[in-house]
């Protein structure tokens, strides 16, 4: 049986892919990467993700959302209306990329800015729960606030902690809340991350590239693209000591149940 992989977080809706997207998709398919989840980070890139999903039906799932970097310049009620109308129009769209990123405030007083991020994230998660969609969550240096926020919601959202960067305590906290964790190309060069991934069962992992960022070894310095998901998969197989087809099968199953359920 041919191995198939799903890139569960790639920004092929960004300007970096404007000129050669169809060849990027062709080379991904040649590498066995057949399906893609494409998150927006603002109104424009979310709309672009939805348009791409119409061009590649069943193979591209868009996620609509406002990145925490946008929290300062995003009006939360306008964002909520925009998100809701996109979710209504696109019944298979996921939610995101949304989240909390406190790394950008290191060394600065940022209470109000953090509150703006939290409010924007809560808006996304409440919509994800209301519309039964999966959320792709970005979290950097903000896990305590993230888990507190999730625990304050009326129900657990179905969600992935994309590009997971937590330690063992955060792995357990994610597992208690049935959140899956996304692994990216940085697993090929971060020993700490590799050690964490070793202890997460495959049944809780998804593979992603975060293209155009996080290019894996040995291609670092170049634009990342979904075909490089193979390198992430190979690294996970080596770290966990399991055959590559098993990584493909289990992470593929996880990805389909999180993002492609609409297509059966
Ligand atoms: Zn992210
Ligand atoms: Zn991203």
PDB file of C-alpha atoms and ligand atoms in Angstrom:
ATOM      1  CA  UNK A   1       0.000   0.000   0.000  1.00  0.00           C
ATOM      2  CA  UNK A   2       1.260   3.503  -0.829  1.00  0.00           C
ATOM      3  CA  UNK A   3       1.995   5.688   2.126  1.00  0.00           C
ATOM      4  CA  UNK A   4      -0.040   8.870   2.399  1.00  0.00           C
ATOM      5  CA  UNK A   5       0.654  11.861   4.581  1.00  0.00           C
ATOM      6  CA  UNK A   6      -1.437  14.850   5.605  1.00  0.00           C
ATOM      7  CA  UNK A   7       0.147  18.250   6.289  1.00  0.00           C
ATOM      8  CA  UNK A   8      -2.154  19.547   9.028  1.00  0.00           C
ATOM      9  CA  UNK A   9      -0.766  23.098   9.164  1.00  0.00           C
ATOM     10  CA  UNK A  10       0.745  24.826   6.133  1.00  0.00           C
ATOM     11  CA  UNK A  11       0.347  28.419   4.980  1.00  0.00           C
ATOM     12  CA  UNK A  12       0.298  27.802   1.243  1.00  0.00           C
ATOM     13  CA  UNK A  13      -2.190  30.690   1.182  1.00  0.00           C
ATOM     14  CA  UNK A  14       0.705  33.106   1.879  1.00  0.00           C
ATOM     15  CA  UNK A  15       2.324  35.361  -0.700  1.00  0.00           C
ATOM     16  CA  UNK A  16       5.448  33.158  -0.739  1.00  0.00           C
ATOM     17  CA  UNK A  17       3.449  30.596  -2.777  1.00  0.00           C
ATOM     18  CA  UNK A  18       1.608  32.964  -5.094  1.00  0.00           C
ATOM     19  CA  UNK A  19       3.734  32.189  -8.145  1.00  0.00           C
ATOM     20  CA  UNK A  20       4.187  28.440  -7.951  1.00  0.00           C
ATOM     21  CA  UNK A  21       1.424  26.960  -5.819  1.00  0.00           C
ATOM     22  CA  UNK A  22       0.321  24.348  -8.331  1.00  0.00           C
ATOM     23  CA  UNK A  23       3.847  22.967  -8.688  1.00  0.00           C
ATOM     24  CA  UNK A  24       4.243  23.025  -4.882  1.00  0.00           C
ATOM     25  CA  UNK A  25       1.111  20.874  -4.637  1.00  0.00           C
ATOM     26  CA  UNK A  26       2.277  18.579  -7.435  1.00  0.00           C
ATOM     27  CA  UNK A  27       5.617  17.938  -5.734  1.00  0.00           C
ATOM     28  CA  UNK A  28       3.890  17.391  -2.391  1.00  0.00           C
ATOM     29  CA  UNK A  29       1.642  14.773  -3.995  1.00  0.00           C
ATOM     30  CA  UNK A  30       4.662  13.074  -5.569  1.00  0.00           C
ATOM     31  CA  UNK A  31       6.144  12.855  -2.063  1.00  0.00           C
ATOM     32  CA  UNK A  32       2.921  11.221  -0.819  1.00  0.00           C
ATOM     33  CA  UNK A  33       1.590  14.346   0.900  1.00  0.00           C
ATOM     34  CA  UNK A  34      -1.985  14.225  -0.372  1.00  0.00           C
ATOM     35  CA  UNK A  35      -3.978  16.511   1.886  1.00  0.00           C
ATOM     36  CA  UNK A  36      -3.436  19.882   3.526  1.00  0.00           C
ATOM     37  CA  UNK A  37      -4.925  22.007   6.268  1.00  0.00           C
ATOM     38  CA  UNK A  38      -4.360  25.667   5.383  1.00  0.00           C
ATOM     39  CA  UNK A  39      -4.883  28.186   8.212  1.00  0.00           C
ATOM     40  CA  UNK A  40      -5.409  31.901   7.782  1.00  0.00           C
ATOM     41  CA  UNK A  41      -3.829  34.439  10.126  1.00  0.00           C
ATOM     42  CA  UNK A  42      -6.147  37.365   9.301  1.00  0.00           C
ATOM     43  CA  UNK A  43      -9.250  38.141   7.223  1.00  0.00           C
ATOM     44  CA  UNK A  44      -7.452  38.142   3.859  1.00  0.00           C
ATOM     45  CA  UNK A  45      -5.441  34.929   4.291  1.00  0.00           C
ATOM     46  CA  UNK A  46      -8.496  33.155   5.747  1.00  0.00           C
ATOM     47  CA  UNK A  47     -10.505  34.076   2.622  1.00  0.00           C
ATOM     48  CA  UNK A  48      -7.627  32.876   0.443  1.00  0.00           C
ATOM     49  CA  UNK A  49      -7.580  29.548   2.303  1.00  0.00           C
ATOM     50  CA  UNK A  50     -11.314  29.110   1.642  1.00  0.00           C
ATOM     51  CA  UNK A  51     -10.784  29.871  -2.066  1.00  0.00           C
ATOM     52  CA  UNK A  52      -7.972  27.297  -2.265  1.00  0.00           C
ATOM     53  CA  UNK A  53     -10.229  24.684  -0.705  1.00  0.00           C
ATOM     54  CA  UNK A  54     -12.743  25.290  -3.506  1.00  0.00           C
ATOM     55  CA  UNK A  55     -10.000  24.717  -6.073  1.00  0.00           C
ATOM     56  CA  UNK A  56      -8.851  21.479  -4.407  1.00  0.00           C
ATOM     57  CA  UNK A  57     -12.066  20.084  -2.912  1.00  0.00           C
ATOM     58  CA  UNK A  58     -11.541  17.390  -0.301  1.00  0.00           C
ATOM     59  CA  UNK A  59      -7.754  17.815  -0.379  1.00  0.00           C
ATOM     60  CA  UNK A  60      -7.480  21.264   1.178  1.00  0.00           C
ATOM     61  CA  UNK A  61      -9.277  22.109   4.406  1.00  0.00           C
ATOM     62  CA  UNK A  62      -9.140  25.816   5.233  1.00  0.00           C
ATOM     63  CA  UNK A  63      -8.970  27.129   8.770  1.00  0.00           C
ATOM     64  CA  UNK A  64     -10.265  30.626   9.368  1.00  0.00           C
ATOM     65  CA  UNK A  65      -8.816  32.749  12.101  1.00  0.00           C
ATOM     66  CA  UNK A  66      -6.803  35.640  13.444  1.00  0.00           C
ATOM     67  CA  UNK A  67      -3.297  34.914  14.716  1.00  0.00           C
ATOM     68  CA  UNK A  68      -2.438  36.212  18.207  1.00  0.00           C
ATOM     69  CA  UNK A  69       0.058  38.564  16.511  1.00  0.00           C
ATOM     70  CA  UNK A  70      -3.035  40.296  15.078  1.00  0.00           C
ATOM     71  CA  UNK A  71      -4.692  40.812  18.470  1.00  0.00           C
ATOM     72  CA  UNK A  72      -3.507  44.420  18.820  1.00  0.00           C
ATOM     73  CA  UNK A  73      -4.939  45.559  15.510  1.00  0.00           C
ATOM     74  CA  UNK A  74      -8.040  43.363  15.400  1.00  0.00           C
ATOM     75  CA  UNK A  75     -11.438  44.532  16.577  1.00  0.00           C
ATOM     76  CA  UNK A  76     -12.747  41.434  18.388  1.00  0.00           C
ATOM     77  CA  UNK A  77     -16.430  41.885  17.591  1.00  0.00           C
ATOM     78  CA  UNK A  78     -15.659  42.543  13.915  1.00  0.00           C
ATOM     79  CA  UNK A  79     -13.443  39.457  13.886  1.00  0.00           C
ATOM     80  CA  UNK A  80     -16.171  37.364  15.500  1.00  0.00           C
ATOM     81  CA  UNK A  81     -18.730  38.427  12.874  1.00  0.00           C
ATOM     82  CA  UNK A  82     -16.289  37.745  10.065  1.00  0.00           C
ATOM     83  CA  UNK A  83     -15.354  34.322  11.409  1.00  0.00           C
ATOM     84  CA  UNK A  84     -18.941  33.314  11.953  1.00  0.00           C
ATOM     85  CA  UNK A  85     -19.950  34.250   8.431  1.00  0.00           C
ATOM     86  CA  UNK A  86     -17.022  32.271   6.983  1.00  0.00           C
ATOM     87  CA  UNK A  87     -17.895  29.228   9.111  1.00  0.00           C
ATOM     88  CA  UNK A  88     -21.501  29.393   7.956  1.00  0.00           C
ATOM     89  CA  UNK A  89     -20.488  29.698   4.302  1.00  0.00           C
ATOM     90  CA  UNK A  90     -17.895  26.936   4.486  1.00  0.00           C
ATOM     91  CA  UNK A  91     -19.260  23.954   6.420  1.00  0.00           C
ATOM     92  CA  UNK A  92     -15.968  22.030   6.335  1.00  0.00           C
ATOM     93  CA  UNK A  93     -13.712  24.917   7.477  1.00  0.00           C
ATOM     94  CA  UNK A  94     -11.722  24.541  10.682  1.00  0.00           C
ATOM     95  CA  UNK A  95     -10.964  27.386  13.104  1.00  0.00           C
ATOM     96  CA  UNK A  96      -7.553  29.048  13.387  1.00  0.00           C
ATOM     97  CA  UNK A  97      -4.902  29.828  13.460  1.00  0.00           C
ATOM     98  CA  UNK A  98      -5.687  31.270  16.839  1.00  0.00           C
ATOM     99  CA  UNK A  99      -3.863  31.226  20.135  1.00  0.00           C
ATOM    100  CA  UNK A 100      -1.588  32.918  22.623  1.00  0.00           C
ATOM    101  CA  UNK A 101       1.992  33.996  22.006  1.00  0.00           C
ATOM    102  CA  UNK A 102       3.688  35.683  24.978  1.00  0.00           C
ATOM    103  CA  UNK A 103       7.153  35.031  23.602  1.00  0.00           C
ATOM    104  CA  UNK A 104       6.925  38.303  21.667  1.00  0.00           C
ATOM    105  CA  UNK A 105       6.574  40.282  24.914  1.00  0.00           C
ATOM    106  CA  UNK A 106       9.622  38.827  26.655  1.00  0.00           C
ATOM    107  CA  UNK A 107      11.106  41.452  28.949  1.00  0.00           C
ATOM    108  CA  UNK A 108       8.163  43.864  28.483  1.00  0.00           C
ATOM    109  CA  UNK A 109       5.090  44.644  30.563  1.00  0.00           C
ATOM    110  CA  UNK A 110       2.226  43.204  28.540  1.00  0.00           C
ATOM    111  CA  UNK A 111      -0.827  42.620  30.717  1.00  0.00           C
ATOM    112  CA  UNK A 112      -3.265  44.483  28.453  1.00  0.00           C
ATOM    113  CA  UNK A 113      -1.797  42.902  25.341  1.00  0.00           C
ATOM    114  CA  UNK A 114      -2.126  39.447  26.850  1.00  0.00           C
ATOM    115  CA  UNK A 115      -5.763  40.179  27.701  1.00  0.00           C
ATOM    116  CA  UNK A 116      -6.412  41.170  24.078  1.00  0.00           C
ATOM    117  CA  UNK A 117      -4.916  37.847  22.914  1.00  0.00           C
ATOM    118  CA  UNK A 118      -6.985  35.886  25.427  1.00  0.00           C
ATOM    119  CA  UNK A 119     -10.205  37.586  24.392  1.00  0.00           C
ATOM    120  CA  UNK A 120      -9.527  36.927  20.709  1.00  0.00           C
ATOM    121  CA  UNK A 121      -8.686  33.267  21.377  1.00  0.00           C
ATOM    122  CA  UNK A 122     -11.810  32.786  23.469  1.00  0.00           C
ATOM    123  CA  UNK A 123     -13.887  34.153  20.576  1.00  0.00           C
ATOM    124  CA  UNK A 124     -12.378  31.509  18.273  1.00  0.00           C
ATOM    125  CA  UNK A 125     -12.826  28.616  20.691  1.00  0.00           C
ATOM    126  CA  UNK A 126     -16.436  29.487  21.473  1.00  0.00           C
ATOM    127  CA  UNK A 127     -17.215  29.553  17.744  1.00  0.00           C
ATOM    128  CA  UNK A 128     -15.371  26.243  17.247  1.00  0.00           C
ATOM    129  CA  UNK A 129     -17.533  24.670  19.961  1.00  0.00           C
ATOM    130  CA  UNK A 130     -20.754  26.231  18.674  1.00  0.00           C
ATOM    131  CA  UNK A 131     -20.171  25.136  15.064  1.00  0.00           C
ATOM    132  CA  UNK A 132     -18.550  21.778  15.891  1.00  0.00           C
ATOM    133  CA  UNK A 133     -15.235  22.615  14.181  1.00  0.00           C
ATOM    134  CA  UNK A 134     -11.679  21.698  15.080  1.00  0.00           C
ATOM    135  CA  UNK A 135      -9.334  24.524  16.130  1.00  0.00           C
ATOM    136  CA  UNK A 136      -5.644  24.780  15.340  1.00  0.00           C
ATOM    137  CA  UNK A 137      -4.064  26.582  18.298  1.00  0.00           C
ATOM    138  CA  UNK A 138      -0.730  28.383  18.395  1.00  0.00           C
ATOM    139  CA  UNK A 139       0.744  28.578  21.913  1.00  0.00           C
ATOM    140  CA  UNK A 140       4.156  29.925  22.871  1.00  0.00           C
ATOM    141  CA  UNK A 141       5.190  30.632  26.460  1.00  0.00           C
ATOM    142  CA  UNK A 142       1.512  30.838  27.454  1.00  0.00           C
ATOM    143  CA  UNK A 143       0.402  27.308  28.388  1.00  0.00           C
ATOM    144  CA  UNK A 144      -0.945  28.135  31.878  1.00  0.00           C
ATOM    145  CA  UNK A 145      -3.251  30.814  30.476  1.00  0.00           C
ATOM    146  CA  UNK A 146      -4.228  28.573  27.560  1.00  0.00           C
ATOM    147  CA  UNK A 147      -5.295  25.670  29.778  1.00  0.00           C
ATOM    148  CA  UNK A 148      -7.102  28.038  32.197  1.00  0.00           C
ATOM    149  CA  UNK A 149      -9.018  29.521  29.285  1.00  0.00           C
ATOM    150  CA  UNK A 150      -9.927  26.087  27.901  1.00  0.00           C
ATOM    151  CA  UNK A 151     -11.111  24.975  31.347  1.00  0.00           C
ATOM    152  CA  UNK A 152     -13.366  28.022  31.614  1.00  0.00           C
ATOM    153  CA  UNK A 153     -15.303  27.119  28.449  1.00  0.00           C
ATOM    154  CA  UNK A 154     -18.680  25.357  28.601  1.00  0.00           C
ATOM    155  CA  UNK A 155     -17.206  22.326  26.798  1.00  0.00           C
ATOM    156  CA  UNK A 156     -13.790  21.123  25.694  1.00  0.00           C
ATOM    157  CA  UNK A 157     -13.037  22.281  22.171  1.00  0.00           C
ATOM    158  CA  UNK A 158     -11.800  19.717  19.639  1.00  0.00           C
ATOM    159  CA  UNK A 159      -8.350  21.140  19.007  1.00  0.00           C
ATOM    160  CA  UNK A 160      -4.731  20.664  18.030  1.00  0.00           C
ATOM    161  CA  UNK A 161      -1.845  22.406  19.753  1.00  0.00           C
ATOM    162  CA  UNK A 162      -0.021  23.144  16.532  1.00  0.00           C
ATOM    163  CA  UNK A 163       3.805  23.225  16.565  1.00  0.00           C
ATOM    164  CA  UNK A 164       3.707  21.927  20.112  1.00  0.00           C
ATOM    165  CA  UNK A 165       6.492  23.410  22.227  1.00  0.00           C
ATOM    166  CA  UNK A 166       5.550  22.351  25.747  1.00  0.00           C
ATOM    167  CA  UNK A 167       7.420  20.114  28.157  1.00  0.00           C
ATOM    168  CA  UNK A 168       6.219  16.932  29.834  1.00  0.00           C
ATOM    169  CA  UNK A 169       3.811  18.743  32.174  1.00  0.00           C
ATOM    170  CA  UNK A 170       2.128  20.401  29.191  1.00  0.00           C
ATOM    171  CA  UNK A 171       1.969  17.067  27.356  1.00  0.00           C
ATOM    172  CA  UNK A 172      -0.017  15.624  30.274  1.00  0.00           C
ATOM    173  CA  UNK A 173      -2.240  18.720  30.499  1.00  0.00           C
ATOM    174  CA  UNK A 174      -2.972  18.487  26.761  1.00  0.00           C
ATOM    175  CA  UNK A 175      -3.745  14.772  27.004  1.00  0.00           C
ATOM    176  CA  UNK A 176      -6.131  15.341  29.927  1.00  0.00           C
ATOM    177  CA  UNK A 177      -8.065  17.735  27.690  1.00  0.00           C
ATOM    178  CA  UNK A 178      -7.940  15.376  24.674  1.00  0.00           C
ATOM    179  CA  UNK A 179      -5.929  17.891  22.662  1.00  0.00           C
ATOM    180  CA  UNK A 180      -3.661  16.502  19.949  1.00  0.00           C
ATOM    181  CA  UNK A 181      -0.172  17.862  19.357  1.00  0.00           C
ATOM    182  CA  UNK A 182       1.383  18.911  16.045  1.00  0.00           C
ATOM    183  CA  UNK A 183       5.029  18.121  15.241  1.00  0.00           C
ATOM    184  CA  UNK A 184       7.008  20.248  12.768  1.00  0.00           C
ATOM    185  CA  UNK A 185      10.424  20.408  11.152  1.00  0.00           C
ATOM    186  CA  UNK A 186      12.049  21.800  14.291  1.00  0.00           C
ATOM    187  CA  UNK A 187      11.949  18.238  15.631  1.00  0.00           C
ATOM    188  CA  UNK A 188      14.880  17.573  13.267  1.00  0.00           C
ATOM    189  CA  UNK A 189      17.119  20.040  15.127  1.00  0.00           C
ATOM    190  CA  UNK A 190      15.750  20.480  18.651  1.00  0.00           C
ATOM    191  CA  UNK A 191      16.932  17.708  20.981  1.00  0.00           C
ATOM    192  CA  UNK A 192      14.525  18.869  23.681  1.00  0.00           C
ATOM    193  CA  UNK A 193      11.564  18.666  21.342  1.00  0.00           C
ATOM    194  CA  UNK A 194      12.661  15.239  20.101  1.00  0.00           C
ATOM    195  CA  UNK A 195      12.817  14.022  23.713  1.00  0.00           C
ATOM    196  CA  UNK A 196       9.265  15.260  24.345  1.00  0.00           C
ATOM    197  CA  UNK A 197       7.938  13.730  21.126  1.00  0.00           C
ATOM    198  CA  UNK A 198       9.404  10.373  22.158  1.00  0.00           C
ATOM    199  CA  UNK A 199       7.072  10.290  25.145  1.00  0.00           C
ATOM    200  CA  UNK A 200       3.859  11.301  23.334  1.00  0.00           C
ATOM    201  CA  UNK A 201       1.955   8.323  21.918  1.00  0.00           C
ATOM    202  CA  UNK A 202       1.525   8.390  18.128  1.00  0.00           C
ATOM    203  CA  UNK A 203      -2.231   8.361  18.673  1.00  0.00           C
ATOM    204  CA  UNK A 204      -1.913  11.944  20.017  1.00  0.00           C
ATOM    205  CA  UNK A 205       0.328  13.316  17.274  1.00  0.00           C
ATOM    206  CA  UNK A 206      -0.232  15.059  13.970  1.00  0.00           C
ATOM    207  CA  UNK A 207       2.378  15.991  11.373  1.00  0.00           C
ATOM    208  CA  UNK A 208       2.682  19.499   9.975  1.00  0.00           C
ATOM    209  CA  UNK A 209       5.208  21.704   8.184  1.00  0.00           C
ATOM    210  CA  UNK A 210       4.032  25.257   9.086  1.00  0.00           C
ATOM    211  CA  UNK A 211       5.276  26.169   5.580  1.00  0.00           C
ATOM    212  CA  UNK A 212       6.853  28.535   4.643  1.00  0.00           C
ATOM    213  CA  UNK A 213       8.490  28.457   8.116  1.00  0.00           C
ATOM    214  CA  UNK A 214      10.342  25.786  10.147  1.00  0.00           C
ATOM    215  CA  UNK A 215      12.196  24.121   7.286  1.00  0.00           C
ATOM    216  CA  UNK A 216      13.606  20.793   8.491  1.00  0.00           C
ATOM    217  CA  UNK A 217      17.236  19.649   8.333  1.00  0.00           C
ATOM    218  CA  UNK A 218      18.932  19.403   5.816  1.00  0.00           C
ATOM    219  CA  UNK A 219      17.030  22.143   3.946  1.00  0.00           C
ATOM    220  CA  UNK A 220      17.140  24.888   6.609  1.00  0.00           C
ATOM    221  CA  UNK A 221      17.404  28.408   5.224  1.00  0.00           C
ATOM    222  CA  UNK A 222      15.101  27.652   2.288  1.00  0.00           C
ATOM    223  CA  UNK A 223      11.370  28.221   2.020  1.00  0.00           C
ATOM    224  CA  UNK A 224       9.567  25.283   3.593  1.00  0.00           C
ATOM    225  CA  UNK A 225       6.884  23.473   1.622  1.00  0.00           C
ATOM    226  CA  UNK A 226       4.501  20.578   2.250  1.00  0.00           C
ATOM    227  CA  UNK A 227       6.595  17.945   0.404  1.00  0.00           C
ATOM    228  CA  UNK A 228       9.095  18.279   3.302  1.00  0.00           C
ATOM    229  CA  UNK A 229       6.508  16.703   5.589  1.00  0.00           C
ATOM    230  CA  UNK A 230       8.229  13.428   4.698  1.00  0.00           C
ATOM    231  CA  UNK A 231      11.331  14.627   6.573  1.00  0.00           C
ATOM    232  CA  UNK A 232       9.234  15.371   9.661  1.00  0.00           C
ATOM    233  CA  UNK A 233       7.589  11.943   9.400  1.00  0.00           C
ATOM    234  CA  UNK A 234      10.955  10.226   9.058  1.00  0.00           C
ATOM    235  CA  UNK A 235      12.307  12.071  12.096  1.00  0.00           C
ATOM    236  CA  UNK A 236       9.264  11.017  14.156  1.00  0.00           C
ATOM    237  CA  UNK A 237       9.684   7.389  13.008  1.00  0.00           C
ATOM    238  CA  UNK A 238      13.370   7.431  14.022  1.00  0.00           C
ATOM    239  CA  UNK A 239      12.714   9.126  17.392  1.00  0.00           C
ATOM    240  CA  UNK A 240       9.970   6.681  18.298  1.00  0.00           C
ATOM    241  CA  UNK A 241      11.602   3.633  16.733  1.00  0.00           C
ATOM    242  CA  UNK A 242       8.550   2.709  14.664  1.00  0.00           C
ATOM    243  CA  UNK A 243       8.340   2.008  10.907  1.00  0.00           C
ATOM    244  CA  UNK A 244       7.470   4.972   8.661  1.00  0.00           C
ATOM    245  CA  UNK A 245       4.237   3.344   7.348  1.00  0.00           C
ATOM    246  CA  UNK A 246       2.978   3.113  10.927  1.00  0.00           C
ATOM    247  CA  UNK A 247       3.643   6.847  11.433  1.00  0.00           C
ATOM    248  CA  UNK A 248       1.780   7.576   8.179  1.00  0.00           C
ATOM    249  CA  UNK A 249      -1.166   5.411   9.110  1.00  0.00           C
ATOM    250  CA  UNK A 250      -1.702   6.560  12.679  1.00  0.00           C
ATOM    251  CA  UNK A 251      -1.082  10.284  12.133  1.00  0.00           C
ATOM    252  CA  UNK A 252      -3.193  10.065   8.952  1.00  0.00           C
ATOM    253  CA  UNK A 253      -6.054   8.570  10.931  1.00  0.00           C
ATOM    254  CA  UNK A 254      -5.728  11.323  13.572  1.00  0.00           C
ATOM    255  CA  UNK A 255      -5.666  14.032  10.906  1.00  0.00           C
ATOM    256  CA  UNK A 256      -8.719  12.686   9.118  1.00  0.00           C
ATOM    257  CA  UNK A 257     -10.756  12.488  12.301  1.00  0.00           C
ATOM    258  CA  UNK A 258      -9.713  16.001  13.356  1.00  0.00           C
ATOM    259  CA  UNK A 259     -10.020  17.868  10.048  1.00  0.00           C
ATOM    260  CA  UNK A 260     -11.486  15.767   7.227  1.00  0.00           C
ATOM    261  CA  UNK A 261     -14.524  14.209   8.916  1.00  0.00           C
ATOM    262  CA  UNK A 262     -16.825  16.318   6.695  1.00  0.00           C
ATOM    263  CA  UNK A 263     -15.585  14.333   3.695  1.00  0.00           C
ATOM    264  CA  UNK A 264     -16.112  10.982   5.455  1.00  0.00           C
TER     265      UNK A 264
HETATM  266 ZN1  LIG B   1       1.675  29.125  14.665  1.00  0.00          ZN
HETATM  267 ZN1  LIG B   2       1.005  28.738  11.396  1.00  0.00          ZN
END
